[in-house]
PDB file of C-alpha atoms in Angstrom:
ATOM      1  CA  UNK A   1       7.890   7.168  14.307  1.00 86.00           C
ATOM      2  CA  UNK A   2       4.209   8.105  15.501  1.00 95.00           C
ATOM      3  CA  UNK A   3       1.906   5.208  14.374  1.00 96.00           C
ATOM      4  CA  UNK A   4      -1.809   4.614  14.073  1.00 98.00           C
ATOM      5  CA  UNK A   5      -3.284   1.421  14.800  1.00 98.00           C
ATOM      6  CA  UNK A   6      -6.630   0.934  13.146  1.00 98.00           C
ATOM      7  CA  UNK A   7      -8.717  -2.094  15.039  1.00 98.00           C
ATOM      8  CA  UNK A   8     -11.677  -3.264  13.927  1.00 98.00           C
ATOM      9  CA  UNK A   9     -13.857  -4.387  16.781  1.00 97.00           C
ATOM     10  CA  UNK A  10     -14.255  -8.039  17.853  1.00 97.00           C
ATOM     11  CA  UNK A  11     -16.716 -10.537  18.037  1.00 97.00           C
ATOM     12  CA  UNK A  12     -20.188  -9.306  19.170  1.00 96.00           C
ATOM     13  CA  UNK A  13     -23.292 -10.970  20.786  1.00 96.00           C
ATOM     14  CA  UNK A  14     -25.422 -11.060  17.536  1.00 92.00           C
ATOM     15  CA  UNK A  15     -29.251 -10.025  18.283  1.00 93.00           C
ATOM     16  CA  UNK A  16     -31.293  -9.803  15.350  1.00 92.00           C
ATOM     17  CA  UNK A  17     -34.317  -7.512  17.550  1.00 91.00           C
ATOM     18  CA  UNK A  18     -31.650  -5.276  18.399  1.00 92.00           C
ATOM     19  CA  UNK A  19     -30.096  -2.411  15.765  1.00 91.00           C
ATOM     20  CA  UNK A  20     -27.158  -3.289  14.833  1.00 90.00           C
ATOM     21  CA  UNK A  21     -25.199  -0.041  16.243  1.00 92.00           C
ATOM     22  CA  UNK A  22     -26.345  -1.001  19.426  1.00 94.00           C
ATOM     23  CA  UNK A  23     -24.578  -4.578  19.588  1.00 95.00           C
ATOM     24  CA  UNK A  24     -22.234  -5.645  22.425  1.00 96.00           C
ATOM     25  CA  UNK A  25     -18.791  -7.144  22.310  1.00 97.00           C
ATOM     26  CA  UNK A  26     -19.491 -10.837  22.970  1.00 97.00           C
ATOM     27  CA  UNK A  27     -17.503 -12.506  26.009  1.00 97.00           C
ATOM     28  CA  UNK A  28     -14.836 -13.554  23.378  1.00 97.00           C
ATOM     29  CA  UNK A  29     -15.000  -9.988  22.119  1.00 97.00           C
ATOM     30  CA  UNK A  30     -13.921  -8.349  25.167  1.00 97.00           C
ATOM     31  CA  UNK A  31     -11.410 -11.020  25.900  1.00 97.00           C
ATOM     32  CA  UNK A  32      -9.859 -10.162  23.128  1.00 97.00           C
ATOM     33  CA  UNK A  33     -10.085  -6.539  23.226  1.00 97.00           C
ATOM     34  CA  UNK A  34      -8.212  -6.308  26.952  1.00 96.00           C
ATOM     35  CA  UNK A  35      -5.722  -8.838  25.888  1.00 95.00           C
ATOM     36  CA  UNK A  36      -5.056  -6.497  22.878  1.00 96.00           C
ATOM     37  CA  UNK A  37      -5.026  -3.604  25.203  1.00 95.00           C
ATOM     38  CA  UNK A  38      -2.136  -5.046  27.824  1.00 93.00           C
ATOM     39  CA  UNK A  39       0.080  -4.657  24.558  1.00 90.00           C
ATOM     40  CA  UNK A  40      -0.650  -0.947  23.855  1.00 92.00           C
ATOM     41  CA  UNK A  41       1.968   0.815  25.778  1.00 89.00           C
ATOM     42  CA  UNK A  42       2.899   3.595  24.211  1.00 93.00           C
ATOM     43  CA  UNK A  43      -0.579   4.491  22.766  1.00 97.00           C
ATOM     44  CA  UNK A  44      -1.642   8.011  24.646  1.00 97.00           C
ATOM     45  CA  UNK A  45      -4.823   8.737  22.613  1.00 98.00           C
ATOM     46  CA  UNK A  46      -7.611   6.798  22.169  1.00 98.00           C
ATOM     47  CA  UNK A  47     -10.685   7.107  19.621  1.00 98.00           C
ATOM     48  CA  UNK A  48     -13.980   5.167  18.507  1.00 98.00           C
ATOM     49  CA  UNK A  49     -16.521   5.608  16.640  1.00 97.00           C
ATOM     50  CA  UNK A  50     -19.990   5.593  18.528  1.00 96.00           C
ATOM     51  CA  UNK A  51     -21.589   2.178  18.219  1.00 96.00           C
ATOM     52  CA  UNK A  52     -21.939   0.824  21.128  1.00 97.00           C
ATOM     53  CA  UNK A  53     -19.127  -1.973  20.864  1.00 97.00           C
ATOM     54  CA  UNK A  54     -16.658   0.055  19.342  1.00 98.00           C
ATOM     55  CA  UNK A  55     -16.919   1.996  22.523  1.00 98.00           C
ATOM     56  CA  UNK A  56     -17.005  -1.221  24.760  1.00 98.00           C
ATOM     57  CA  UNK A  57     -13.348  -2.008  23.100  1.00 98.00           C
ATOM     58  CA  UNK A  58     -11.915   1.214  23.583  1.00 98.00           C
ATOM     59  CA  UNK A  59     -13.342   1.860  27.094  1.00 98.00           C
ATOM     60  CA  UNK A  60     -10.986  -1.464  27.862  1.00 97.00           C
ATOM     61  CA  UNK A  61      -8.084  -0.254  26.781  1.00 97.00           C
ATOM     62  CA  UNK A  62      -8.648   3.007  28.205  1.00 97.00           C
ATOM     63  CA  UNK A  63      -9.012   1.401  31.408  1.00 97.00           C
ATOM     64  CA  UNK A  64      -6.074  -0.295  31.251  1.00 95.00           C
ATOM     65  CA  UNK A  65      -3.938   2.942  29.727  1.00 96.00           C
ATOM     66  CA  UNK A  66      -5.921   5.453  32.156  1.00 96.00           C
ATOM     67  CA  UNK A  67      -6.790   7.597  28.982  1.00 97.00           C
ATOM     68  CA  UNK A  68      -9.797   8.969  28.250  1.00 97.00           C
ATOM     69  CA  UNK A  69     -11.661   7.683  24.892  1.00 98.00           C
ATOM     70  CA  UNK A  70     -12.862  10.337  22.323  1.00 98.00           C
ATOM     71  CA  UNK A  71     -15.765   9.215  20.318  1.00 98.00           C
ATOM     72  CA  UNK A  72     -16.285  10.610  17.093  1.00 98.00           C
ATOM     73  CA  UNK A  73     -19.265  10.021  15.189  1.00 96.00           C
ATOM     74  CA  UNK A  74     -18.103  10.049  11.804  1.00 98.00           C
ATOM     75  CA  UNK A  75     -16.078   6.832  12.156  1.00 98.00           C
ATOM     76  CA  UNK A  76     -19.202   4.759  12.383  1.00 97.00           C
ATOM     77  CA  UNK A  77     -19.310   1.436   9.807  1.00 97.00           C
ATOM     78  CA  UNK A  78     -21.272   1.940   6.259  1.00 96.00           C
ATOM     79  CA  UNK A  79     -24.460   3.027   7.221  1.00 96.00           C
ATOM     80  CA  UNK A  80     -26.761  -0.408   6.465  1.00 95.00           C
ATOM     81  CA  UNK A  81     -29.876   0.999   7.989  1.00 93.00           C
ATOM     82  CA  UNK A  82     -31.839   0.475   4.960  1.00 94.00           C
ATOM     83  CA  UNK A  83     -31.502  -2.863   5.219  1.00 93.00           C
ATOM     84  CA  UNK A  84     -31.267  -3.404   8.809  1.00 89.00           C
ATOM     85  CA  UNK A  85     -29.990  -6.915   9.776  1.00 91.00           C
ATOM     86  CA  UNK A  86     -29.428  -9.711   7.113  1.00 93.00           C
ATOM     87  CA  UNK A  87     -28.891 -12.997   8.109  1.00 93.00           C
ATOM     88  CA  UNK A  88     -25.056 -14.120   7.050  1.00 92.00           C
ATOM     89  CA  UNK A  89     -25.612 -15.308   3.488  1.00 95.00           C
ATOM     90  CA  UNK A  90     -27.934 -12.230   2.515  1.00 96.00           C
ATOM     91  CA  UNK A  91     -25.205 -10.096   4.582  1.00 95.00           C
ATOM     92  CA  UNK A  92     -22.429 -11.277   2.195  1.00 95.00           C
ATOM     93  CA  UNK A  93     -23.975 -10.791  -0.967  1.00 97.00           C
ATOM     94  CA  UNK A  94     -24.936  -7.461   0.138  1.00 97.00           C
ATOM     95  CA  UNK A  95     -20.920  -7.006   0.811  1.00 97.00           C
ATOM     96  CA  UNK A  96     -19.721  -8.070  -2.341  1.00 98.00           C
ATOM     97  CA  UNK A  97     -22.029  -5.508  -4.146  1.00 98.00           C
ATOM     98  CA  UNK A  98     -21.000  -2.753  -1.735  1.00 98.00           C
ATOM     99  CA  UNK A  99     -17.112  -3.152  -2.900  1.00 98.00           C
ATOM    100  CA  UNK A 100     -18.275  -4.386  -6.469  1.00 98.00           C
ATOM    101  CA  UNK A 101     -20.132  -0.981  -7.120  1.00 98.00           C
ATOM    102  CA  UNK A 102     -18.462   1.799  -4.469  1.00 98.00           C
ATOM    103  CA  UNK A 103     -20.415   4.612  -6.561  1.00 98.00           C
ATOM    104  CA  UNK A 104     -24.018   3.456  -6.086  1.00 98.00           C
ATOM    105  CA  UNK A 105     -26.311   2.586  -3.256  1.00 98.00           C
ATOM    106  CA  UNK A 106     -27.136  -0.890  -2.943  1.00 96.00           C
ATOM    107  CA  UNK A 107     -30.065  -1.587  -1.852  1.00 95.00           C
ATOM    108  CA  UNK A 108     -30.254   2.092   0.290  1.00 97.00           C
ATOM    109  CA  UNK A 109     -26.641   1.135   1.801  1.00 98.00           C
ATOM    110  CA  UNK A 110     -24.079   4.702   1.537  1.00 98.00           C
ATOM    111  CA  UNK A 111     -22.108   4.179  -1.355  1.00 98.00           C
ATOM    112  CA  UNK A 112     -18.533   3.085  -0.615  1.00 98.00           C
ATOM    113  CA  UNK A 113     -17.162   6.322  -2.287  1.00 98.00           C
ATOM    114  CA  UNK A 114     -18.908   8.586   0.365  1.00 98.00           C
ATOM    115  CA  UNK A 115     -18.124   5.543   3.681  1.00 98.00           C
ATOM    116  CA  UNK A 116     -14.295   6.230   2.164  1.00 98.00           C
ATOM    117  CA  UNK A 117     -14.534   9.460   2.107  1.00 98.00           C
ATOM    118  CA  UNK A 118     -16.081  10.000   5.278  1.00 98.00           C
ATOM    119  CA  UNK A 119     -13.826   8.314   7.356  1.00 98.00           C
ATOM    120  CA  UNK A 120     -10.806   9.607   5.891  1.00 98.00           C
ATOM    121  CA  UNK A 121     -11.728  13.222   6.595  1.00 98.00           C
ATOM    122  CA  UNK A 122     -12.383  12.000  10.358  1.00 98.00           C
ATOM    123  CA  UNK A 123      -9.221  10.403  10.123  1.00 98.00           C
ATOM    124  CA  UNK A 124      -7.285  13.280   8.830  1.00 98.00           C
ATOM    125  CA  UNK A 125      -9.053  15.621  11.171  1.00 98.00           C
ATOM    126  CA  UNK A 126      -8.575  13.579  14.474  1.00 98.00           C
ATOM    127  CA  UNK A 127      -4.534  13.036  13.379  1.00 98.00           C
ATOM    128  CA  UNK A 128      -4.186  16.696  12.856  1.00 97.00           C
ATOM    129  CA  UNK A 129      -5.562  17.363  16.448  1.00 97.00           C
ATOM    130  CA  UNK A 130      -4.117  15.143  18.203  1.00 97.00           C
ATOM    131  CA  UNK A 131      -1.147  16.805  20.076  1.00 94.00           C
ATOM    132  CA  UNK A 132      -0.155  13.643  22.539  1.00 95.00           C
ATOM    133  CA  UNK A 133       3.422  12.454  21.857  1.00 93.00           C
ATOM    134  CA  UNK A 134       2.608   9.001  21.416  1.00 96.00           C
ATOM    135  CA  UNK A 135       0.613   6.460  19.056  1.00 97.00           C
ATOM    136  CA  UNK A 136      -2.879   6.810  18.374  1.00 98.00           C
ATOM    137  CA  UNK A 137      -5.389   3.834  18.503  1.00 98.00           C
ATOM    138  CA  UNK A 138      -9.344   3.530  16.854  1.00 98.00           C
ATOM    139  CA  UNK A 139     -11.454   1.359  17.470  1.00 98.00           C
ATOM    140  CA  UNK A 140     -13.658   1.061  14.530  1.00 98.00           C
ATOM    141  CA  UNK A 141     -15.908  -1.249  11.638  1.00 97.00           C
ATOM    142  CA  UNK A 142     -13.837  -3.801   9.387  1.00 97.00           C
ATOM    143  CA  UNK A 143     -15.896  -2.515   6.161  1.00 97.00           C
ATOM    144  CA  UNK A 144     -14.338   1.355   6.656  1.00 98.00           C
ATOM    145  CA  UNK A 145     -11.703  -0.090   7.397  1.00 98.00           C
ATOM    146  CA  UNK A 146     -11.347  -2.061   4.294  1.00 98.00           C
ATOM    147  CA  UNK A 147     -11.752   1.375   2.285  1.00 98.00           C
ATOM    148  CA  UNK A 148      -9.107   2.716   4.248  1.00 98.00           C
ATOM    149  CA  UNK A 149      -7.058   0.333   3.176  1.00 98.00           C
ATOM    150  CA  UNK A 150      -7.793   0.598  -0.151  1.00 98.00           C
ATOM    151  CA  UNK A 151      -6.624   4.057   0.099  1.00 98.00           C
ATOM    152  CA  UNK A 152      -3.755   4.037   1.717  1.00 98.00           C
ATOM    153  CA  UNK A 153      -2.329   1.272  -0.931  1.00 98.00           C
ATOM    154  CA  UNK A 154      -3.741   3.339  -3.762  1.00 98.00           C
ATOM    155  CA  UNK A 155      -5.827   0.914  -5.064  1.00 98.00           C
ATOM    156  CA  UNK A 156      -9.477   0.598  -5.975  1.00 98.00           C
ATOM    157  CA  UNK A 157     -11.858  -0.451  -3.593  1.00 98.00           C
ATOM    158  CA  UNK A 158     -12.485  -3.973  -3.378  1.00 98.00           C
ATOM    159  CA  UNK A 159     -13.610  -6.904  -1.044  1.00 98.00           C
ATOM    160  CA  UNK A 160      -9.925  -8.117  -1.149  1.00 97.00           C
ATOM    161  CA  UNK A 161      -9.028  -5.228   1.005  1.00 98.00           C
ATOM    162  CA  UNK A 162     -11.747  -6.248   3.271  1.00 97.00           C
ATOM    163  CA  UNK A 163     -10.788  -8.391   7.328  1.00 96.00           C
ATOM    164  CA  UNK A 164     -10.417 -11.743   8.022  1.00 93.00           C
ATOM    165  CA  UNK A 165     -13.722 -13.612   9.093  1.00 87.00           C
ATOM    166  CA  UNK A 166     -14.184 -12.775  12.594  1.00 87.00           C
ATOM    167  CA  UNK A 167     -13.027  -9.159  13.361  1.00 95.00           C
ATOM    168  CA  UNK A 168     -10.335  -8.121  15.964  1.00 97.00           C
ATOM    169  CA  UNK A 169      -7.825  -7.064  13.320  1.00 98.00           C
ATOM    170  CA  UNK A 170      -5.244  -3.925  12.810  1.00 98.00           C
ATOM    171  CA  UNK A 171      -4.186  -1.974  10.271  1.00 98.00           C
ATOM    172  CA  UNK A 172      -0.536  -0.427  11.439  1.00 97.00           C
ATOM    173  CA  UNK A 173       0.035   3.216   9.863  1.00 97.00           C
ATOM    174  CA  UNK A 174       2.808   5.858   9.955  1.00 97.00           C
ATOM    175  CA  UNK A 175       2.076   8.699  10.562  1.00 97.00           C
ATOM    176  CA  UNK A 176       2.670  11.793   9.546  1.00 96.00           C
ATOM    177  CA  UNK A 177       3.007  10.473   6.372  1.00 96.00           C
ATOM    178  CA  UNK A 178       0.031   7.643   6.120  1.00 98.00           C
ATOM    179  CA  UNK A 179       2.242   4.901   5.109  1.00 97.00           C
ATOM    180  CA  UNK A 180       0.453   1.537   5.493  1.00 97.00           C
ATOM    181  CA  UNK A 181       2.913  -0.581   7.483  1.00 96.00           C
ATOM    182  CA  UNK A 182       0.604  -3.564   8.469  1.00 94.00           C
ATOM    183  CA  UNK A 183      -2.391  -5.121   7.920  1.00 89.00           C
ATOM    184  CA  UNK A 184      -4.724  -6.619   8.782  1.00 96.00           C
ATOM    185  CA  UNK A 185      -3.035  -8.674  11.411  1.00 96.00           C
ATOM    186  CA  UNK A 186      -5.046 -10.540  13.669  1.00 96.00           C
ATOM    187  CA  UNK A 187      -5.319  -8.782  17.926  1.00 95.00           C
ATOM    188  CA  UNK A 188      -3.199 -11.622  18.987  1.00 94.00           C
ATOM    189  CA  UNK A 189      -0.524 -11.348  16.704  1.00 92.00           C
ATOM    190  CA  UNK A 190       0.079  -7.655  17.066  1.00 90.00           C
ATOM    191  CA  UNK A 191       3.662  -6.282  18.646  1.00 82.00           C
ATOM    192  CA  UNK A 192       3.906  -2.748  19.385  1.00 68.00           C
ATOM    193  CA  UNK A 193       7.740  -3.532  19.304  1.00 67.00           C
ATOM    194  CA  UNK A 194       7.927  -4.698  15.818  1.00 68.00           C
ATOM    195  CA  UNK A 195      10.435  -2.990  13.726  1.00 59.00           C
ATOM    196  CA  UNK A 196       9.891  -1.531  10.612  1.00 57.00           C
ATOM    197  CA  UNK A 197      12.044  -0.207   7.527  1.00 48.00           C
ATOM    198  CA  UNK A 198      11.833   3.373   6.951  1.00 43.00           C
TER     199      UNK A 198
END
């Protein structure tokens, strides 16, 4: 069974005079991320969207896997540029009305409809590509990834489909078929040898 592991990216060096695209993985981060990798046999393609420390994560477990990492723009988080950074508390609210009200703009934020939508196509398009024989991994944003979820459970999106505090989670999905299989699970809990129930 071909399987796609969504991560969301770990902790990142927060810098308030730097745009938040352009953040690195924190030392913790990257820890993480490697330690993630070195359980990833069996992946053969690797993807990111192209913020800066999506990239970081994926260039470590390319390293690792000696693949090559194919960034694709679309993947990138909800665009928040028209906010720019929020300190945590005015960062949360702003969350909560994002999944609250997925059809309108918050404050200038994309609707969560169009993030959803978005990343599904890029999703859909990258899976229908990719010709390797084994699992596919993408390192991308805990809020898309939340409306991913979402979908793939055929629910409505909501902020109870959202991460754990913290990042370095996976969603598990099998493919070709988009069955959600895990999630989110925590970097350090993951097993590529887990079983599952068809």
């Amino acid at each position: 069974m071909k399987q796609l592991f969504y991560v969301s990216h770990a902790e990142v060096e927060i810098d308030p005079d730097v745009p938040v695209p352009d953040w690195h993985l924190s030392r913790k981060g990257r820890a993480r991320h490697a330690n993630f990798a070195e359980r990833c046999a069996g992946v053969t393609s690797i993807y990111c969207s192209n913020e800066r420390k999506e990239r970081e994560g994926a260039e470590l477990m390319a390293g690792l896997l000696e693949l090559d990492v194919q960034v694709i723009d679309a993947l990138h988080e909800n665009d928040r540029s028209a906010t720019g950074y929020l300190p945590s508390e005015a960062f949360e609210r702003m969350a909560d009305a994002f999944f609250a009200r997925p059809e309108e703009s918050v404050e200038g934020w994309e609707r969560a409809v169009d993030a959803q939508a978005r990343v599904l196509t890029a999703l859909r398009r990258l899976v229908a590509r990719d010709d390797r024989p084994g699992n596919i991994a993408v390192i991308g944003h805990g809020g898309v990834g939340a409306l991913l979820r979402a979908h793939l459970l055929k629910q409505p999106i909501a902020r109870s489909h959202d991460q754990p505090a913290g990042g370095g989670n996976v969603l598990r999905v099998a493919l070709p078929d988009w069955r959600l299989l895990e999630g989110w699970v925590p970097m350090e809990r993951f097993s590529r040898d887990r079983e599952f129930e068809e």
